[in-house]
mmCIF file of C-alpha atoms in Angstrom:
data_model
loop_
_atom_site.group_PDB
_atom_site.id
_atom_site.type_symbol
_atom_site.label_atom_id
_atom_site.label_comp_id
_atom_site.label_asym_id
_atom_site.label_seq_id
_atom_site.Cartn_x
_atom_site.Cartn_y
_atom_site.Cartn_z
ATOM 1 C CA ILE A 21 0.000 0.000 0.000
ATOM 2 C CA LEU A 22 2.841 2.380 0.861
ATOM 3 C CA GLU A 23 4.463 1.714 -2.524
ATOM 4 C CA LEU A 24 1.136 2.424 -4.286
ATOM 5 C CA CYS A 25 0.807 5.738 -2.430
ATOM 6 C CA ASN A 26 4.364 6.732 -3.412
ATOM 7 C CA ARG A 27 3.635 5.991 -7.094
ATOM 8 C CA LYS A 28 0.406 8.008 -6.973
ATOM 9 C CA GLY A 29 2.346 10.833 -5.286
ATOM 10 C CA GLU A 30 5.008 10.760 -8.043
ATOM 11 C CA VAL A 31 2.361 10.783 -10.770
ATOM 12 C CA MET A 32 0.550 13.663 -9.111
ATOM 13 C CA MET A 33 3.808 15.623 -8.706
ATOM 14 C CA LYS A 34 4.676 15.076 -12.404
ATOM 15 C CA LYS A 35 1.207 16.291 -13.429
ATOM 16 C CA PHE A 36 1.536 19.274 -11.096
ATOM 17 C CA PHE A 37 4.945 20.328 -12.508
ATOM 18 C CA SER A 38 3.743 19.741 -16.077
ATOM 19 C CA SER A 39 0.731 21.972 -15.427
ATOM 20 C CA ILE A 40 2.924 24.684 -13.893
ATOM 21 C CA SER A 41 5.287 24.510 -16.890
ATOM 22 C CA ILE A 42 2.411 24.865 -19.364
ATOM 23 C CA ILE A 43 0.950 27.820 -17.441
ATOM 24 C CA ALA A 44 4.373 29.517 -17.342
ATOM 25 C CA LEU A 45 4.814 29.095 -21.113
ATOM 26 C CA VAL A 46 1.356 30.499 -21.813
ATOM 27 C CA LEU A 47 2.015 33.512 -19.584
ATOM 28 C CA LEU A 48 5.418 34.178 -21.149
ATOM 29 C CA SER A 49 4.067 34.003 -24.676
ATOM 30 C CA ALA A 50 1.140 36.268 -23.780
ATOM 31 C CA CYS A 51 3.435 38.877 -22.215
ATOM 32 C CA SER A 52 5.908 39.118 -25.083
ATOM 33 C CA ASN A 53 4.959 41.168 -28.130
ATOM 34 C CA GLU A 54 6.882 39.349 -30.841
ATOM 35 C CA SER A 55 4.898 41.055 -33.604
ATOM 36 C CA GLY A 56 6.206 44.484 -32.596
ATOM 37 C CA GLU A 57 4.759 47.919 -31.950
ATOM 38 C CA PHE A 58 5.482 51.534 -32.840
ATOM 39 C CA LEU A 59 6.941 54.013 -30.387
ATOM 40 C CA VAL A 60 6.996 57.760 -31.168
ATOM 41 C CA TRP A 61 8.834 60.700 -29.643
ATOM 42 C CA ASP A 62 7.133 63.429 -27.704
ATOM 43 C CA MET A 63 7.780 67.158 -27.333
ATOM 44 C CA ASP A 64 6.843 69.749 -24.748
ATOM 45 C CA GLY A 65 6.931 73.479 -24.416
ATOM 46 C CA PHE A 66 5.796 74.932 -27.712
ATOM 47 C CA SER A 67 3.510 77.840 -28.481
ATOM 48 C CA LEU A 68 1.947 77.912 -31.956
ATOM 49 C CA SER A 69 0.255 80.645 -33.948
ATOM 50 C CA SER A 70 -2.700 80.053 -36.227
ATOM 51 C CA GLU A 71 -2.261 80.011 -40.011
ATOM 52 C CA GLU A 72 1.484 79.293 -39.750
ATOM 53 C CA THR A 73 3.157 76.149 -41.130
ATOM 54 C CA TYR A 74 5.083 73.978 -38.678
ATOM 55 C CA TYR A 75 7.111 70.815 -39.242
ATOM 56 C CA PHE A 76 7.602 68.484 -36.283
ATOM 57 C CA VAL A 77 10.501 66.103 -36.968
ATOM 58 C CA GLY A 78 10.717 63.190 -34.603
ATOM 59 C CA LYS A 79 11.779 59.657 -33.963
ATOM 60 C CA ILE A 80 9.599 56.665 -34.717
ATOM 61 C CA GLU A 81 10.686 53.218 -33.621
ATOM 62 C CA TRP A 82 9.466 49.781 -34.671
ATOM 63 C CA THR A 83 10.129 47.052 -32.073
ATOM 64 C CA GLY A 84 9.297 44.025 -34.243
ATOM 65 C CA GLU A 85 11.826 41.532 -35.521
ATOM 66 C CA GLU A 86 10.698 42.005 -39.135
ATOM 67 C CA PRO A 87 10.586 45.519 -40.677
ATOM 68 C CA ALA A 88 7.294 47.410 -40.948
ATOM 69 C CA LYS A 89 6.296 49.137 -44.185
ATOM 70 C CA ILE A 90 4.140 52.200 -43.481
ATOM 71 C CA GLU A 91 1.153 52.713 -45.774
ATOM 72 C CA SER A 92 -0.349 55.769 -44.064
ATOM 73 C CA ILE A 93 -0.500 57.761 -40.851
ATOM 74 C CA ASP A 94 -3.634 59.670 -39.886
ATOM 75 C CA LEU A 95 -4.749 61.817 -36.997
ATOM 76 C CA ILE A 96 -8.079 60.682 -35.595
ATOM 77 C CA LYS A 97 -10.574 61.741 -32.968
ATOM 78 C CA GLU A 98 -11.598 59.646 -29.994
ATOM 79 C CA ASN A 99 -14.552 58.251 -31.995
ATOM 80 C CA GLY A 100 -12.224 57.147 -34.831
ATOM 81 C CA ASP A 101 -13.203 59.888 -37.320
ATOM 82 C CA SER A 102 -10.407 61.599 -39.231
ATOM 83 C CA ILE A 103 -9.264 65.042 -38.136
ATOM 84 C CA THR A 104 -9.885 67.756 -40.756
ATOM 85 C CA TYR A 105 -9.228 71.465 -41.013
ATOM 86 C CA GLU A 106 -12.919 72.174 -41.660
ATOM 87 C CA ASN A 107 -14.101 70.431 -38.494
ATOM 88 C CA ASP A 108 -11.092 70.536 -36.186
ATOM 89 C CA GLY A 109 -8.872 73.401 -37.369
ATOM 90 C CA ILE A 110 -5.920 71.098 -38.122
ATOM 91 C CA GLU A 111 -4.539 70.579 -41.627
ATOM 92 C CA TYR A 112 -1.771 67.986 -41.571
ATOM 93 C CA GLU A 113 0.409 65.714 -43.659
ATOM 94 C CA PHE A 114 3.004 63.100 -42.692
ATOM 95 C CA PHE A 115 6.336 62.529 -44.424
ATOM 96 C CA GLY A 116 9.455 60.467 -43.945
ATOM 97 C CA ALA A 117 12.910 61.960 -43.378
ATOM 98 C CA ASP A 118 16.551 60.946 -43.160
ATOM 99 C CA PRO A 119 17.086 58.918 -39.941
ATOM 100 C CA LEU A 120 19.885 61.329 -38.993
ATOM 101 C CA LYS A 121 17.689 64.442 -39.293
ATOM 102 C CA GLN A 122 17.747 66.532 -36.101
ATOM 103 C CA ILE A 123 14.580 66.171 -33.998
ATOM 104 C CA GLY A 124 12.667 69.395 -33.373
ATOM 105 C CA ILE A 125 10.210 71.977 -34.689
ATOM 106 C CA TYR A 126 10.978 73.631 -38.023
ATOM 107 C CA PHE A 127 9.323 76.678 -39.567
ATOM 108 C CA GLY A 128 8.846 76.518 -43.336
ATOM 109 C CA GLU A 129 9.962 74.026 -45.988
ATOM 110 C CA ALA A 130 13.411 75.542 -46.443
ATOM 111 C CA ASP A 131 14.263 74.855 -42.800
ATOM 112 C CA VAL A 132 13.073 71.242 -42.624
ATOM 113 C CA GLY A 133 15.130 70.053 -45.602
ATOM 114 C CA ASP A 134 14.579 66.927 -47.677
ATOM 115 C CA ILE A 135 11.338 65.087 -46.869
ATOM 116 C CA LYS A 136 9.856 62.136 -48.746
ATOM 117 C CA SER A 137 6.588 60.302 -49.155
ATOM 118 C CA LEU A 138 5.651 58.172 -46.180
ATOM 119 C CA ASN A 139 3.768 55.624 -48.297
ATOM 120 C CA GLY A 140 5.938 52.507 -48.479
ATOM 121 C CA MET A 141 8.586 53.789 -46.077
ATOM 122 C CA GLU A 142 10.210 50.875 -44.272
ATOM 123 C CA ILE A 143 11.032 51.120 -40.573
ATOM 124 C CA ASP A 144 13.458 48.561 -39.197
ATOM 125 C CA GLY A 145 14.376 49.845 -35.766
ATOM 126 C CA GLU A 146 14.525 53.634 -35.665
ATOM 127 C CA GLY A 147 13.475 56.165 -38.306
ATOM 128 C CA ARG A 148 12.258 59.751 -38.663
ATOM 129 C CA ILE A 149 8.810 61.076 -39.471
ATOM 130 C CA VAL A 150 7.718 64.623 -40.189
ATOM 131 C CA LEU A 151 4.319 66.004 -39.204
ATOM 132 C CA LYS A 152 3.488 69.144 -41.199
ATOM 133 C CA VAL A 153 0.643 71.163 -39.657
ATOM 134 C CA ILE A 154 -1.250 74.343 -40.362
ATOM 135 C CA LEU A 155 -3.564 75.247 -37.514
ATOM 136 C CA GLY A 156 -6.691 77.377 -37.317
ATOM 137 C CA GLU A 157 -8.013 78.180 -33.861
ATOM 138 C CA VAL A 158 -7.225 74.959 -31.976
ATOM 139 C CA LYS A 159 -7.477 73.934 -28.335
ATOM 140 C CA GLU A 160 -5.836 70.954 -26.637
ATOM 141 C CA ASP A 161 -7.846 67.740 -26.949
ATOM 142 C CA ASP A 162 -7.115 64.502 -25.064
ATOM 143 C CA GLY A 163 -9.170 62.556 -27.626
ATOM 144 C CA ARG A 164 -6.739 63.057 -30.544
ATOM 145 C CA LYS A 165 -4.727 60.007 -31.551
ATOM 146 C CA MET A 166 -2.440 58.802 -34.327
ATOM 147 C CA LYS A 167 -3.409 55.819 -36.511
ATOM 148 C CA ILE A 168 -0.688 53.953 -38.422
ATOM 149 C CA ASN A 169 -1.613 51.575 -41.253
ATOM 150 C CA PHE A 170 1.300 49.307 -42.139
ATOM 151 C CA LYS A 171 2.397 45.872 -43.332
ATOM 152 C CA VAL A 172 4.720 43.307 -41.806
ATOM 153 C CA ASP A 173 5.606 40.340 -44.031
ATOM 154 C CA GLY A 174 2.749 41.343 -46.351
ATOM 155 C CA GLU A 175 0.156 41.243 -43.542
ATOM 156 C CA LYS A 176 -1.866 44.470 -43.179
ATOM 157 C CA ARG A 177 -2.020 45.898 -39.671
ATOM 158 C CA GLU A 178 -3.232 48.998 -37.856
ATOM 159 C CA GLU A 179 -1.997 50.557 -34.647
ATOM 160 C CA ILE A 180 -3.583 53.481 -32.797
ATOM 161 C CA LEU A 181 -1.189 55.454 -30.622
ATOM 162 C CA ASP A 182 -2.018 57.751 -27.755
ATOM 163 C CA TRP A 183 0.358 60.567 -28.797
ATOM 164 C CA HIS A 184 0.707 63.526 -26.443
ATOM 165 C CA LEU A 185 2.092 65.837 -29.138
ATOM 166 C CA VAL A 186 -1.186 65.861 -31.104
ATOM 167 C CA LYS A 187 -3.248 66.084 -27.915
ATOM 168 C CA ARG A 188 -1.410 69.279 -26.946
ATOM 169 C CA LEU A 189 -1.626 70.977 -30.342
ATOM 170 C CA SER A 190 -3.159 74.389 -29.721
ATOM 171 C CA THR A 191 -2.846 77.970 -30.873
ATOM 172 C CA THR A 192 -2.362 81.086 -28.821
ATOM 173 C CA SER A 193 -4.558 84.152 -29.217
ATOM 174 C CA ASP A 194 -2.535 87.183 -30.272
#
């Protein structure tokens, strides 16, 4: 009887450790984001005037193992609708830039330098994006977000980022 109890105990311990191992593997795979995500820079301390053109040059980073090919970047409202100048006072366009381009705010096309179409731009690690804006009368809005449409290994994906820069876009009254 004692030998039978020891065998049952061994079997139960093996099942217990097998179950723990399976749970640990599931948790580890759920916590790791092997497919990757985008990270974007943020800026503080700017005062903007309406009807002026500004270029925000910043870092964008892709954390995936395979490169991401950007198809488009849009600014959206909390409800998912696109941001427009007519409704929201923000006219914008995104571009790509040389990865060595200095991060910051530029005034006018001559200052920002060479920018290129974002459509099809590949990000493998770190890159640069340019947000060109012309603002009407705009107030800060915590509901503004950035939506990136992209492909990884031919698979279409979408990521919505909570980006403080676009939330804080506002103009000062002169």
